[in-house]
mmCIF file with all atom_site columns, C-alpha atoms and ligand atoms in Angstrom:
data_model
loop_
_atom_site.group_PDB
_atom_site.id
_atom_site.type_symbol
_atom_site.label_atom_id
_atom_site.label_alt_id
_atom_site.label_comp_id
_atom_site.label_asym_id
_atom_site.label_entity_id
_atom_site.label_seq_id
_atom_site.pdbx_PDB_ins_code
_atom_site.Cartn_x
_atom_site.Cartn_y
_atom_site.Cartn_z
_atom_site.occupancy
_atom_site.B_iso_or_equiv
_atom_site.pdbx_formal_charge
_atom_site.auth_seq_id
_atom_site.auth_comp_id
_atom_site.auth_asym_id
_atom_site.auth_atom_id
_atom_site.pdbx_PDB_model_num
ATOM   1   C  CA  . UNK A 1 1   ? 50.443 93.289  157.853 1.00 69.00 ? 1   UNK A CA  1
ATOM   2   C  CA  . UNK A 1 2   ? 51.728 90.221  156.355 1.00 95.00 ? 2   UNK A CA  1
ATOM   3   C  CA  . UNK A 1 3   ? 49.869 88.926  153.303 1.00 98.00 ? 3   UNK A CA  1
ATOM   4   C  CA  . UNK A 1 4   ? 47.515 86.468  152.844 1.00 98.00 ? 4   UNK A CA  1
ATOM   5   C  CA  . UNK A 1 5   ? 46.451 83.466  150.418 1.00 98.00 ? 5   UNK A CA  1
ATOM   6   C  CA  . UNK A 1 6   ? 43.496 85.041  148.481 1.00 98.00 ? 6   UNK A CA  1
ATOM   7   C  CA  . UNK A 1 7   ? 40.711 82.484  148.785 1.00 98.00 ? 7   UNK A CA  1
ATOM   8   C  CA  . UNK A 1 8   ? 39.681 81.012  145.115 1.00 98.00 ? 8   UNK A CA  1
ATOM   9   C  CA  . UNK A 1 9   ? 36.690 82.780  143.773 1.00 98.00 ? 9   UNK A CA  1
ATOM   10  C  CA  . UNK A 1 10  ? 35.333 79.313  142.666 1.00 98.00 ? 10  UNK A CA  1
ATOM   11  C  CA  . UNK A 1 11  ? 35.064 75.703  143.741 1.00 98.00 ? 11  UNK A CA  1
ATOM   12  C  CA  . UNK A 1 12  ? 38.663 73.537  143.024 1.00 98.00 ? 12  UNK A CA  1
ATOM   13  C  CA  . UNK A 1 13  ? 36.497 71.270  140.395 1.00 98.00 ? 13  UNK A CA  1
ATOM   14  C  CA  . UNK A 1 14  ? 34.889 74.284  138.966 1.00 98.00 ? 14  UNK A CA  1
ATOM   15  C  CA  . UNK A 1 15  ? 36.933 74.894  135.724 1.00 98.00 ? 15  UNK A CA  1
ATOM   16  C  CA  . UNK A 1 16  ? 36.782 71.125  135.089 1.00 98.00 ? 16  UNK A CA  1
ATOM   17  C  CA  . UNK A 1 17  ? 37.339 69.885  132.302 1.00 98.00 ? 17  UNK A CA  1
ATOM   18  C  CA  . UNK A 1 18  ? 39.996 72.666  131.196 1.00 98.00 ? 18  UNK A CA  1
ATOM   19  C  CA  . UNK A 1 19  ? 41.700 72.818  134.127 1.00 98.00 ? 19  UNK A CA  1
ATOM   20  C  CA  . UNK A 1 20  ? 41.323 69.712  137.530 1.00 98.00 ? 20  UNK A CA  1
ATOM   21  C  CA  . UNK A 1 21  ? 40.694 69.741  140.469 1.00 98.00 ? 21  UNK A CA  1
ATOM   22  C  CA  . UNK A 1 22  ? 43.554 67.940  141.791 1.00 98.00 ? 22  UNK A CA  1
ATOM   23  C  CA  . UNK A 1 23  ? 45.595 70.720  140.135 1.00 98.00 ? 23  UNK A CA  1
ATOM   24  C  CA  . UNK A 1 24  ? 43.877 73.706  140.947 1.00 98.00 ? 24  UNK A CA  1
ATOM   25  C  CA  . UNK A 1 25  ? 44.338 72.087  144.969 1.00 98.00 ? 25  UNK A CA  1
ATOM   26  C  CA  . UNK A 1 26  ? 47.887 71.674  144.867 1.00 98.00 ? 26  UNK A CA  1
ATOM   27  C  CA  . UNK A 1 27  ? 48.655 74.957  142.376 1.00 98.00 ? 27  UNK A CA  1
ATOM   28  C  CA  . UNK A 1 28  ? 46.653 76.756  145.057 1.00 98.00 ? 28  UNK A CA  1
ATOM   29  C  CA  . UNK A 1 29  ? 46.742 75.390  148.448 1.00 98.00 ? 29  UNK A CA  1
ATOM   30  C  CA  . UNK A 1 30  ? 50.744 74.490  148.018 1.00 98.00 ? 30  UNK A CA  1
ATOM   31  C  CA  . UNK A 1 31  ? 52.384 76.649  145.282 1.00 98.00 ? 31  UNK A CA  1
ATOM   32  C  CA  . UNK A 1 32  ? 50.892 80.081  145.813 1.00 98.00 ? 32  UNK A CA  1
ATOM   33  C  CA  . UNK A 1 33  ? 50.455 79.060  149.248 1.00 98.00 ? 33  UNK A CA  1
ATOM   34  C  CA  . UNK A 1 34  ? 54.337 78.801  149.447 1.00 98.00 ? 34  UNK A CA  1
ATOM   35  C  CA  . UNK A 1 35  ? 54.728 82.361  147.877 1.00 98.00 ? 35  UNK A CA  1
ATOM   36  C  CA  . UNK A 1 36  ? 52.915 83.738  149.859 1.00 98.00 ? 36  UNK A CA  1
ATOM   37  C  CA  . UNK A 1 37  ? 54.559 82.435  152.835 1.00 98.00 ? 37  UNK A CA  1
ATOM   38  C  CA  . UNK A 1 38  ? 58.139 82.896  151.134 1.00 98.00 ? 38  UNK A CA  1
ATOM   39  C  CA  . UNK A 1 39  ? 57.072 86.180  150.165 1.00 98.00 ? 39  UNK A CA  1
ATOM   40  C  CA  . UNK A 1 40  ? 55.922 87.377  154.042 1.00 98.00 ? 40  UNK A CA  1
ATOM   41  C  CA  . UNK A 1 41  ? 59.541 85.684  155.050 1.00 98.00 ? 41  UNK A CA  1
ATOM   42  C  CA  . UNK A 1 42  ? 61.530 87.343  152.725 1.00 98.00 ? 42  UNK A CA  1
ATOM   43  C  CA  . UNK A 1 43  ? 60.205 90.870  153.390 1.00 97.00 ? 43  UNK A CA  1
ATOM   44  C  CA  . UNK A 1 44  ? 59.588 90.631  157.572 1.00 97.00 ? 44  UNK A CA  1
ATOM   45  C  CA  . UNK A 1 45  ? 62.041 93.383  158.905 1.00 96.00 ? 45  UNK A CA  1
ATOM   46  C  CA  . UNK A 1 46  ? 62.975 95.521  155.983 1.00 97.00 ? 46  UNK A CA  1
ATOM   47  C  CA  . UNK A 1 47  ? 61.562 98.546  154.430 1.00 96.00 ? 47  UNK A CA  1
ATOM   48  C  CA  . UNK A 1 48  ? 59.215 96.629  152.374 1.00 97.00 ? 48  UNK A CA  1
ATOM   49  C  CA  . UNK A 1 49  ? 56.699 95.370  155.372 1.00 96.00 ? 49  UNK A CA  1
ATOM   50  C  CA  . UNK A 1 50  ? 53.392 97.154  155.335 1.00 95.00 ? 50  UNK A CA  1
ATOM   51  C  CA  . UNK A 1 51  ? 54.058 98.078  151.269 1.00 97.00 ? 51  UNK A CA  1
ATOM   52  C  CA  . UNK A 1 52  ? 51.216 96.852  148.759 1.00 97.00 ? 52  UNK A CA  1
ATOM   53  C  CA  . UNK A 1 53  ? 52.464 93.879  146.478 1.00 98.00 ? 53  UNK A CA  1
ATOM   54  C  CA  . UNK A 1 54  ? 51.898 96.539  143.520 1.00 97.00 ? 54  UNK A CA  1
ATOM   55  C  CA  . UNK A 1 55  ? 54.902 98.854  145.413 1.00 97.00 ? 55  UNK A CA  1
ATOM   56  C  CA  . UNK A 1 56  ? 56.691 96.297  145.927 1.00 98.00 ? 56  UNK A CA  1
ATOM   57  C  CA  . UNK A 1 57  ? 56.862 94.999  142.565 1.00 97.00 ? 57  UNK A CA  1
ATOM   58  C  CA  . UNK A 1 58  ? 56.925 97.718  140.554 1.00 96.00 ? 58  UNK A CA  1
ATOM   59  C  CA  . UNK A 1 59  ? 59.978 99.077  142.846 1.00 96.00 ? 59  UNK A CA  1
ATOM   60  C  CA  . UNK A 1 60  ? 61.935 95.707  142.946 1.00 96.00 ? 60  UNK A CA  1
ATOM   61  C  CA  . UNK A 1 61  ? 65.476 95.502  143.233 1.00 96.00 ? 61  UNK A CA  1
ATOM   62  C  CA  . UNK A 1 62  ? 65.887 92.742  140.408 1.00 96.00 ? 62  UNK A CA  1
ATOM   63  C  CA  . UNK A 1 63  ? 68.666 91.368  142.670 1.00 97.00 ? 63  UNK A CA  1
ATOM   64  C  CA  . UNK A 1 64  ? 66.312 90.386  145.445 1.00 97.00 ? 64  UNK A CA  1
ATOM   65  C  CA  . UNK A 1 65  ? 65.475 86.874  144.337 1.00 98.00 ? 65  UNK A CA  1
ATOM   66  C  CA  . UNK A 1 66  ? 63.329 85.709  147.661 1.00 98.00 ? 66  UNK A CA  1
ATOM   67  C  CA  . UNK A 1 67  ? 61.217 88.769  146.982 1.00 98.00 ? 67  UNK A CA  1
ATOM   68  C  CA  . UNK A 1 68  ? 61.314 89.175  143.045 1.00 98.00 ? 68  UNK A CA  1
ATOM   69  C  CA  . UNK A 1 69  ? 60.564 85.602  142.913 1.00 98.00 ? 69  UNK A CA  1
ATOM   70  C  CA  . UNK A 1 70  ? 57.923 85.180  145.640 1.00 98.00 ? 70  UNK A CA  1
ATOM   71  C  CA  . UNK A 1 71  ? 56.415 88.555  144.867 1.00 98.00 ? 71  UNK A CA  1
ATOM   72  C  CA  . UNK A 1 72  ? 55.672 88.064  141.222 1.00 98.00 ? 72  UNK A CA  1
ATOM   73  C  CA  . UNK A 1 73  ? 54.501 84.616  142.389 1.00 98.00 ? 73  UNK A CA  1
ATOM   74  C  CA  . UNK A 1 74  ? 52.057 85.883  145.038 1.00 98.00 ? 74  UNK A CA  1
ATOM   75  C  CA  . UNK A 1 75  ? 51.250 88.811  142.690 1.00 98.00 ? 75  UNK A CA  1
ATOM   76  C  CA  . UNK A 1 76  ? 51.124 86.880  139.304 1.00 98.00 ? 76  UNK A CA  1
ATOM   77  C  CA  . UNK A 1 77  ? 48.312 83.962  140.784 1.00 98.00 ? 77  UNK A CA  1
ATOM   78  C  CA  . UNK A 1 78  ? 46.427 86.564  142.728 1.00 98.00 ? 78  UNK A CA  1
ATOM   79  C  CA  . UNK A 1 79  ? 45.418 88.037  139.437 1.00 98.00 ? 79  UNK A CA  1
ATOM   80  C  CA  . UNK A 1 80  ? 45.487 84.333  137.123 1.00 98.00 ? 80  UNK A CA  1
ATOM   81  C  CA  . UNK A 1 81  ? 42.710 83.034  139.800 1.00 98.00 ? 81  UNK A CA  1
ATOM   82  C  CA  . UNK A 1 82  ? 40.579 86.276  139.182 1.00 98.00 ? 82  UNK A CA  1
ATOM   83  C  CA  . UNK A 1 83  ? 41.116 86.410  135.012 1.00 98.00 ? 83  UNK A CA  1
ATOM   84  C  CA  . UNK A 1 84  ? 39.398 83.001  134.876 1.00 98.00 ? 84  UNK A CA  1
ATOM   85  C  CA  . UNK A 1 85  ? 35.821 81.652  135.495 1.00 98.00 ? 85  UNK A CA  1
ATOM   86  C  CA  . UNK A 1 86  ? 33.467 78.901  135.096 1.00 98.00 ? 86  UNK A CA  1
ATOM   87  C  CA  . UNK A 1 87  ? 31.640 80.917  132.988 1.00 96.00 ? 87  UNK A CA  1
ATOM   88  C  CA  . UNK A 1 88  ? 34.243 82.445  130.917 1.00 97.00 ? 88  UNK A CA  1
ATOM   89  C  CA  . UNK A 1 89  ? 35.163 81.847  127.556 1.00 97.00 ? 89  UNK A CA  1
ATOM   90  C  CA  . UNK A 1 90  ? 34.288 83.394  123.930 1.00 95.00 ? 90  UNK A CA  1
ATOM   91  C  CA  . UNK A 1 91  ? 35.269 86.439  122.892 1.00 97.00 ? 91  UNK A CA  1
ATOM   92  C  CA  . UNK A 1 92  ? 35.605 90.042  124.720 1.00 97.00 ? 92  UNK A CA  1
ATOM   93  C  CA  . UNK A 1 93  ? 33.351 92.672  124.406 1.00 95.00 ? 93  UNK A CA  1
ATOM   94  C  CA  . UNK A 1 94  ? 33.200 96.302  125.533 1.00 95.00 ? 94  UNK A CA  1
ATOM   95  C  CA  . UNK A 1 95  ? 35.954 98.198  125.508 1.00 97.00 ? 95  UNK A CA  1
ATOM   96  C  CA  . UNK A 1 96  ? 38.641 95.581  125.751 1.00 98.00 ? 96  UNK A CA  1
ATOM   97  C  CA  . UNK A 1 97  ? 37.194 93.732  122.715 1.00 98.00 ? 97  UNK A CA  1
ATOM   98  C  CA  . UNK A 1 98  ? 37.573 97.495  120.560 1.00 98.00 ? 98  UNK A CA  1
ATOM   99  C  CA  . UNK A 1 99  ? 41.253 97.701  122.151 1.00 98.00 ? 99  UNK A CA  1
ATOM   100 C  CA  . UNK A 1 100 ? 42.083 94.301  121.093 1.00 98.00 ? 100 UNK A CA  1
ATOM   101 C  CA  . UNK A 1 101 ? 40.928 95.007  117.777 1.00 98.00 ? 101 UNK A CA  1
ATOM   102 C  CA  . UNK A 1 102 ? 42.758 98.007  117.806 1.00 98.00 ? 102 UNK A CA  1
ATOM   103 C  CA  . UNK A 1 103 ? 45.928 96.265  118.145 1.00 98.00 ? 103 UNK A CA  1
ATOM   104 C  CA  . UNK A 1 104 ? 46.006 92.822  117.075 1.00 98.00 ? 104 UNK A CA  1
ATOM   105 C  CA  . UNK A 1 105 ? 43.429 93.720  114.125 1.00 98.00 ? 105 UNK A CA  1
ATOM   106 C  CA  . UNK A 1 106 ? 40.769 90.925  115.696 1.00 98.00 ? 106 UNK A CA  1
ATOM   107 C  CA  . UNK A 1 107 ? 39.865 88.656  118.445 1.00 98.00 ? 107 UNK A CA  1
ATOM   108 C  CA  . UNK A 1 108 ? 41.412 85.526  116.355 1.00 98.00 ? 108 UNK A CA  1
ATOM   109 C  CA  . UNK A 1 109 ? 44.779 87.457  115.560 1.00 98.00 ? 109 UNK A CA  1
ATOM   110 C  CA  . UNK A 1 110 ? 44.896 88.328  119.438 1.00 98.00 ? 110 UNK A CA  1
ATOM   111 C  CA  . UNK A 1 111 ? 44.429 85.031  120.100 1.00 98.00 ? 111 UNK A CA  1
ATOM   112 C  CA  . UNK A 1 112 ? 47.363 83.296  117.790 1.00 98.00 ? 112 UNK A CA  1
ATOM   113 C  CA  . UNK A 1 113 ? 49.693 85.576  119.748 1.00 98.00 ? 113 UNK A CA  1
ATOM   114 C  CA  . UNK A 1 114 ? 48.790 85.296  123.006 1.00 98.00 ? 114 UNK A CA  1
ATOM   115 C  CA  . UNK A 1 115 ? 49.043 81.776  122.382 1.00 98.00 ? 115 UNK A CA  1
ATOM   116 C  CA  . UNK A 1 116 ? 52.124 82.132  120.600 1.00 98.00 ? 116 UNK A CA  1
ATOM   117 C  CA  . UNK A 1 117 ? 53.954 83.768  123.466 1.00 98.00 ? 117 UNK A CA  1
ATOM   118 C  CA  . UNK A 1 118 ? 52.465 81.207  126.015 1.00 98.00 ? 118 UNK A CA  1
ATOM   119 C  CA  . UNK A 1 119 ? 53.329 77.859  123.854 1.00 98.00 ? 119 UNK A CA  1
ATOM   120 C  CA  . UNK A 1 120 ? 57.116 79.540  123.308 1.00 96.00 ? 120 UNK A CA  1
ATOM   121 C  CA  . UNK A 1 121 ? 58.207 80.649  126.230 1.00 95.00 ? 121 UNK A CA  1
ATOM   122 C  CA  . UNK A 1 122 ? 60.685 78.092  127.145 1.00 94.00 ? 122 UNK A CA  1
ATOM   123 C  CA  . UNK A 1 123 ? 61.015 76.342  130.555 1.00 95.00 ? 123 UNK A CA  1
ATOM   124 C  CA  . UNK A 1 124 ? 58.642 78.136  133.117 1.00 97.00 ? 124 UNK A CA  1
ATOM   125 C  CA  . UNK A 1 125 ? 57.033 81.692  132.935 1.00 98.00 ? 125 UNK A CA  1
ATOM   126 C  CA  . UNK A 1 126 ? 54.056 83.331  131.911 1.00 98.00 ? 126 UNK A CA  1
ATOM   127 C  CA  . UNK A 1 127 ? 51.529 84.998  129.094 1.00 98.00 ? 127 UNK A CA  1
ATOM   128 C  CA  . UNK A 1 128 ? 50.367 88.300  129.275 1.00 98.00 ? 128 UNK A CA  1
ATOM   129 C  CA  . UNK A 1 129 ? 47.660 90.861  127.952 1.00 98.00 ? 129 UNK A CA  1
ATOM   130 C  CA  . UNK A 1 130 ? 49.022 94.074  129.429 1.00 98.00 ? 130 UNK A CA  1
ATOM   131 C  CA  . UNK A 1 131 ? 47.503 97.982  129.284 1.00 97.00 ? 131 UNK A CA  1
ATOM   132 C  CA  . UNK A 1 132 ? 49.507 100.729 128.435 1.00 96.00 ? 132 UNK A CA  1
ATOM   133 C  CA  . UNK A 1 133 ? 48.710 104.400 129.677 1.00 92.00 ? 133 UNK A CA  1
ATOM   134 C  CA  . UNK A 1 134 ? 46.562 105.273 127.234 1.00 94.00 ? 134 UNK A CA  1
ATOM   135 C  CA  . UNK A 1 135 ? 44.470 102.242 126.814 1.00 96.00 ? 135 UNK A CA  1
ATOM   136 C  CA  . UNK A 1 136 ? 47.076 100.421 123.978 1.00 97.00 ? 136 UNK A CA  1
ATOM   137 C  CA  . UNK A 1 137 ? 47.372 96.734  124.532 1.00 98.00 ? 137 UNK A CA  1
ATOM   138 C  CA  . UNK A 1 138 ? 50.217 94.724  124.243 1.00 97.00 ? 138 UNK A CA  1
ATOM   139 C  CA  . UNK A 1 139 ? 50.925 90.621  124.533 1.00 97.00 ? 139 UNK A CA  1
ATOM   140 C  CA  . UNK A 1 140 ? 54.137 90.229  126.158 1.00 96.00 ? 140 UNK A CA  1
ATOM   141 C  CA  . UNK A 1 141 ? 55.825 87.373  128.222 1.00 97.00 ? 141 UNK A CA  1
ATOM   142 C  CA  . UNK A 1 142 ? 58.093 86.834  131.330 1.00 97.00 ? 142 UNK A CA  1
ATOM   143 C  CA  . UNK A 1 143 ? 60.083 84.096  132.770 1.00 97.00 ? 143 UNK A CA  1
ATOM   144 C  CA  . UNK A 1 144 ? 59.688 82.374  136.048 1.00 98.00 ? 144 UNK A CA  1
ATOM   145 C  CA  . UNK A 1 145 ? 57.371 84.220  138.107 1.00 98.00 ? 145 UNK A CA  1
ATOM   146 C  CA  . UNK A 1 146 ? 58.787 87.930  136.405 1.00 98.00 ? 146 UNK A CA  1
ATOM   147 C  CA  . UNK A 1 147 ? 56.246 90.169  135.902 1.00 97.00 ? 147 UNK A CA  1
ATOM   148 C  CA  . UNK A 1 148 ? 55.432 93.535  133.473 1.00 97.00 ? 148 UNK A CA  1
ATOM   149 C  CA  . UNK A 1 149 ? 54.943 95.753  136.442 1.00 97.00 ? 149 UNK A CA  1
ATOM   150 C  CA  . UNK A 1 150 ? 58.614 94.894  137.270 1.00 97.00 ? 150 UNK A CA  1
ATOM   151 C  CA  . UNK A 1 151 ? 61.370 97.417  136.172 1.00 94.00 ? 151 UNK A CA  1
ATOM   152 C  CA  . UNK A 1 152 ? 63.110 96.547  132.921 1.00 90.00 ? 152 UNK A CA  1
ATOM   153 C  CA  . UNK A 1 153 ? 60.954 93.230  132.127 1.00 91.00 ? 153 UNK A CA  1
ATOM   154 C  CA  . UNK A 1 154 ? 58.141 91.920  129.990 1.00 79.00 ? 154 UNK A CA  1
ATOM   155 C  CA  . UNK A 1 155 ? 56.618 94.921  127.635 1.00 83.00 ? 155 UNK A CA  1
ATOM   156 C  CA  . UNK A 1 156 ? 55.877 97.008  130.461 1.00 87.00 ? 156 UNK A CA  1
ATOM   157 C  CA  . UNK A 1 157 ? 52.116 98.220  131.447 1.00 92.00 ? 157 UNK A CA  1
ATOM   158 C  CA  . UNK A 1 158 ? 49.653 96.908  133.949 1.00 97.00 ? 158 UNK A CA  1
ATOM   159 C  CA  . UNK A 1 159 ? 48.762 93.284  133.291 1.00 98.00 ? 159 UNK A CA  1
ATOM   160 C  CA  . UNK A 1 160 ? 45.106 92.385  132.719 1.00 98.00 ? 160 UNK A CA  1
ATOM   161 C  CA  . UNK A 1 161 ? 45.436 89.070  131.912 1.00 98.00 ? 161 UNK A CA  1
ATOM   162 C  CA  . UNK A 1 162 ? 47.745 86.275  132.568 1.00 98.00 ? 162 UNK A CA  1
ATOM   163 C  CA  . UNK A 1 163 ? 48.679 82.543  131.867 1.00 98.00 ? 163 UNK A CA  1
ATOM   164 C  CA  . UNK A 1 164 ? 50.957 80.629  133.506 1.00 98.00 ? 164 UNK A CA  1
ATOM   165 C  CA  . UNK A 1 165 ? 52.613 77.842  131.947 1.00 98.00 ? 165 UNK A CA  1
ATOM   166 C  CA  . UNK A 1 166 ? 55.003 76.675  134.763 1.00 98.00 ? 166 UNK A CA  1
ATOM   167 C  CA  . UNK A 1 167 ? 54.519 72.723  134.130 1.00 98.00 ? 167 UNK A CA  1
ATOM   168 C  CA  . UNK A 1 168 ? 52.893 72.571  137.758 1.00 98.00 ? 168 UNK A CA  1
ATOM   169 C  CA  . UNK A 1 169 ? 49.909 74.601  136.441 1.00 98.00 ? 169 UNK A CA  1
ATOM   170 C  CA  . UNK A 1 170 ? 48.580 71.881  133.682 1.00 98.00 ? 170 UNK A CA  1
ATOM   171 C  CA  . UNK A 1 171 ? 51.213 68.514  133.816 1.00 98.00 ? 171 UNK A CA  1
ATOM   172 C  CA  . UNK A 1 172 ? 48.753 66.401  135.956 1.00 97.00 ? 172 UNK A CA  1
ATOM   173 C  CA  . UNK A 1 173 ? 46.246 66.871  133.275 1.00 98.00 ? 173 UNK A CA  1
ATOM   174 C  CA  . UNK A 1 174 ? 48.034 67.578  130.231 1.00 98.00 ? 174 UNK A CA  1
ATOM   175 C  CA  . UNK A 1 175 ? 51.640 66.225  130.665 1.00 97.00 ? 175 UNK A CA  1
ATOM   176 C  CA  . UNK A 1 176 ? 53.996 67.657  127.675 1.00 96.00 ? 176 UNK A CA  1
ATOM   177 C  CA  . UNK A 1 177 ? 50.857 68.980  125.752 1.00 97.00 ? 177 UNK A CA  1
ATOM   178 C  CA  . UNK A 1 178 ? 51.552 72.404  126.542 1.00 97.00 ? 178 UNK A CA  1
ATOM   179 C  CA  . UNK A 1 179 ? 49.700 73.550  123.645 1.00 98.00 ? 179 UNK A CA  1
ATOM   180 C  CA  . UNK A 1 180 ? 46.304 71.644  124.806 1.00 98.00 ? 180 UNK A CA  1
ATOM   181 C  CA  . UNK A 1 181 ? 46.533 73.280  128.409 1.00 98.00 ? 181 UNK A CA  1
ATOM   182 C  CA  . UNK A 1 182 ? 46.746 77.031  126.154 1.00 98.00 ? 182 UNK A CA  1
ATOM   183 C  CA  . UNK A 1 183 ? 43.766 76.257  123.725 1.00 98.00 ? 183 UNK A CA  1
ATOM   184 C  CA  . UNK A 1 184 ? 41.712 75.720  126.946 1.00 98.00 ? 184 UNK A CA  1
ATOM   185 C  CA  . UNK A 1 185 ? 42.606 78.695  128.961 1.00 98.00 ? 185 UNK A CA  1
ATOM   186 C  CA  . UNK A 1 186 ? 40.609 80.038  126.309 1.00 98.00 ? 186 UNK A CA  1
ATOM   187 C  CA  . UNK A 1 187 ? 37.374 78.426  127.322 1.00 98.00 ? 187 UNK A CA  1
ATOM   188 C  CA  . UNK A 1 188 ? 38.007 80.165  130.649 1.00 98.00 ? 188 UNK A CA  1
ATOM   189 C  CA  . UNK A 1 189 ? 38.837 83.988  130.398 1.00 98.00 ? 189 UNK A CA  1
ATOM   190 C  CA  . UNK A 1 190 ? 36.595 86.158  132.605 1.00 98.00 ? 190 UNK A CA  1
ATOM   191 C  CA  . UNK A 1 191 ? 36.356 88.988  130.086 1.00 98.00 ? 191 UNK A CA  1
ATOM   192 C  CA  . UNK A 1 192 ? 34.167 90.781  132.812 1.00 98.00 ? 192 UNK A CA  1
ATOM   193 C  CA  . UNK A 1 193 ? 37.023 90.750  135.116 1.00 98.00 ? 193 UNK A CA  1
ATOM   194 C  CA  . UNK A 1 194 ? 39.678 92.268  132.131 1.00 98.00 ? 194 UNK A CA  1
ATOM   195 C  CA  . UNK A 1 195 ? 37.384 94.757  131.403 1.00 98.00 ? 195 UNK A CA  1
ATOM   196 C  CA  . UNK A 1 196 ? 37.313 96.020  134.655 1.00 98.00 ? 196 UNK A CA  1
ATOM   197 C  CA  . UNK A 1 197 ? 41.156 95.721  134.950 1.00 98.00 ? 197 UNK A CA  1
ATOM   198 C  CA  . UNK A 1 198 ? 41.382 97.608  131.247 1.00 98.00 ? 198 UNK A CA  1
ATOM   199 C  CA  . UNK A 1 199 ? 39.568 100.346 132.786 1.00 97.00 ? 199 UNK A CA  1
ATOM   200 C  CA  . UNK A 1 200 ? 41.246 100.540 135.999 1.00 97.00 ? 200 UNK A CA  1
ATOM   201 C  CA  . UNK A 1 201 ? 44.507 100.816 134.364 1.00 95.00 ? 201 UNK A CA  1
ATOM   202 C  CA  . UNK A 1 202 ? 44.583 102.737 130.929 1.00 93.00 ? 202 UNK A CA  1
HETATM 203 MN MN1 . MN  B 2 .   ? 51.776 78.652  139.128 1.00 87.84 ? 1   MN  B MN1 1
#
């Protein structure tokens, strides 16, 4: 079964003003839309047909760039589409928020680094809030469309949340202001949706 383009879980205008809707169209209806067509390409006729993108990834052959690169990309927006919401925003609660805390000491210190780690990572890639077994959290980040469930890269764990700073994802809006695009990804996390990732994985 080849996959599919997971439909948005929200109107392309609905995380206006922090992210547009011209943006959201062509990130989703072109560039993960081209994944996942790369990705179905790449792996018709091999061993890896009829596989879950979770086996897939986490058993990659970092040499296989068609699938390493349109797997993580198929993989990585599939879960960046879910982690955000129209009604997101403000801090976690629940058990995420007490893991956070945990590890970064508060939601604010979480925060700087996760933001650090997006606003640094140089040329395209992506931001993470990964799980440990065990329930330990951990901000990591990855280049292109890499991704911590791959062997050997990023901090390792099950991702929970993810921001992708690839300059297609926010140049329309925010052109070199990097930084701007990050503060406002903020205004958008779905802490339901991590919280129900947290548990799923720790
Ligand atoms: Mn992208």
């Amino acid at each position: 079964m080849a996959f599919e383009l997971p439909d948005l879980p929200y109107a392309h205008d609905a995380l206006e003003p922090n992210i547009d809707k011209e943006t959201m169209m062509i990130h989703h209806g072109k560039h993960h839309a081209g994944y996942t067509k790369k990705l179905n390409a790449a792996i018709e006729g091999t061993d890896l047909e009829g596989k879950s993108i979770e086996q897939i990834i986490e058993n990659l052959d970092l040499n296989n760039a068609a699938v390493r690169n349109n797997g993580g990309g198929y993989y990585n927006h599939s879960l960046f589409w879910q982690v955000m919401s129209p009604n997101g925003g403000g801090e976690p609660t629940g058990a995420i928020a007490d893991a956070i805390n945990d590890a970064f000491g508060s939601y604010d210190a979480f925060k700087e680094k996760f933001s650090a780690a997006a606003k640094t990572r140089f040329g395209s890639g992506w931001a993470w809030l990964c799980v440990h077994n065990g329930g330990k959290v951990e901000v990591c980040s990855t280049p292109n469309q890499d991704n911590p469930l791959m062997p050997g890269v990023g901090c390792g764990g099950t991702p929970i949340l993810g921001l992708d700073v690839w300059e297609h994802a926010y140049y329309l809006k925010y052109q070199n202001k990097r930084p701007d695009y990050v503060s406002a990804f903020f205004n958008l996390i779905n802490w339901d949706e991590v919280n129900k990732r947290y548990a799923a994985n720790k």
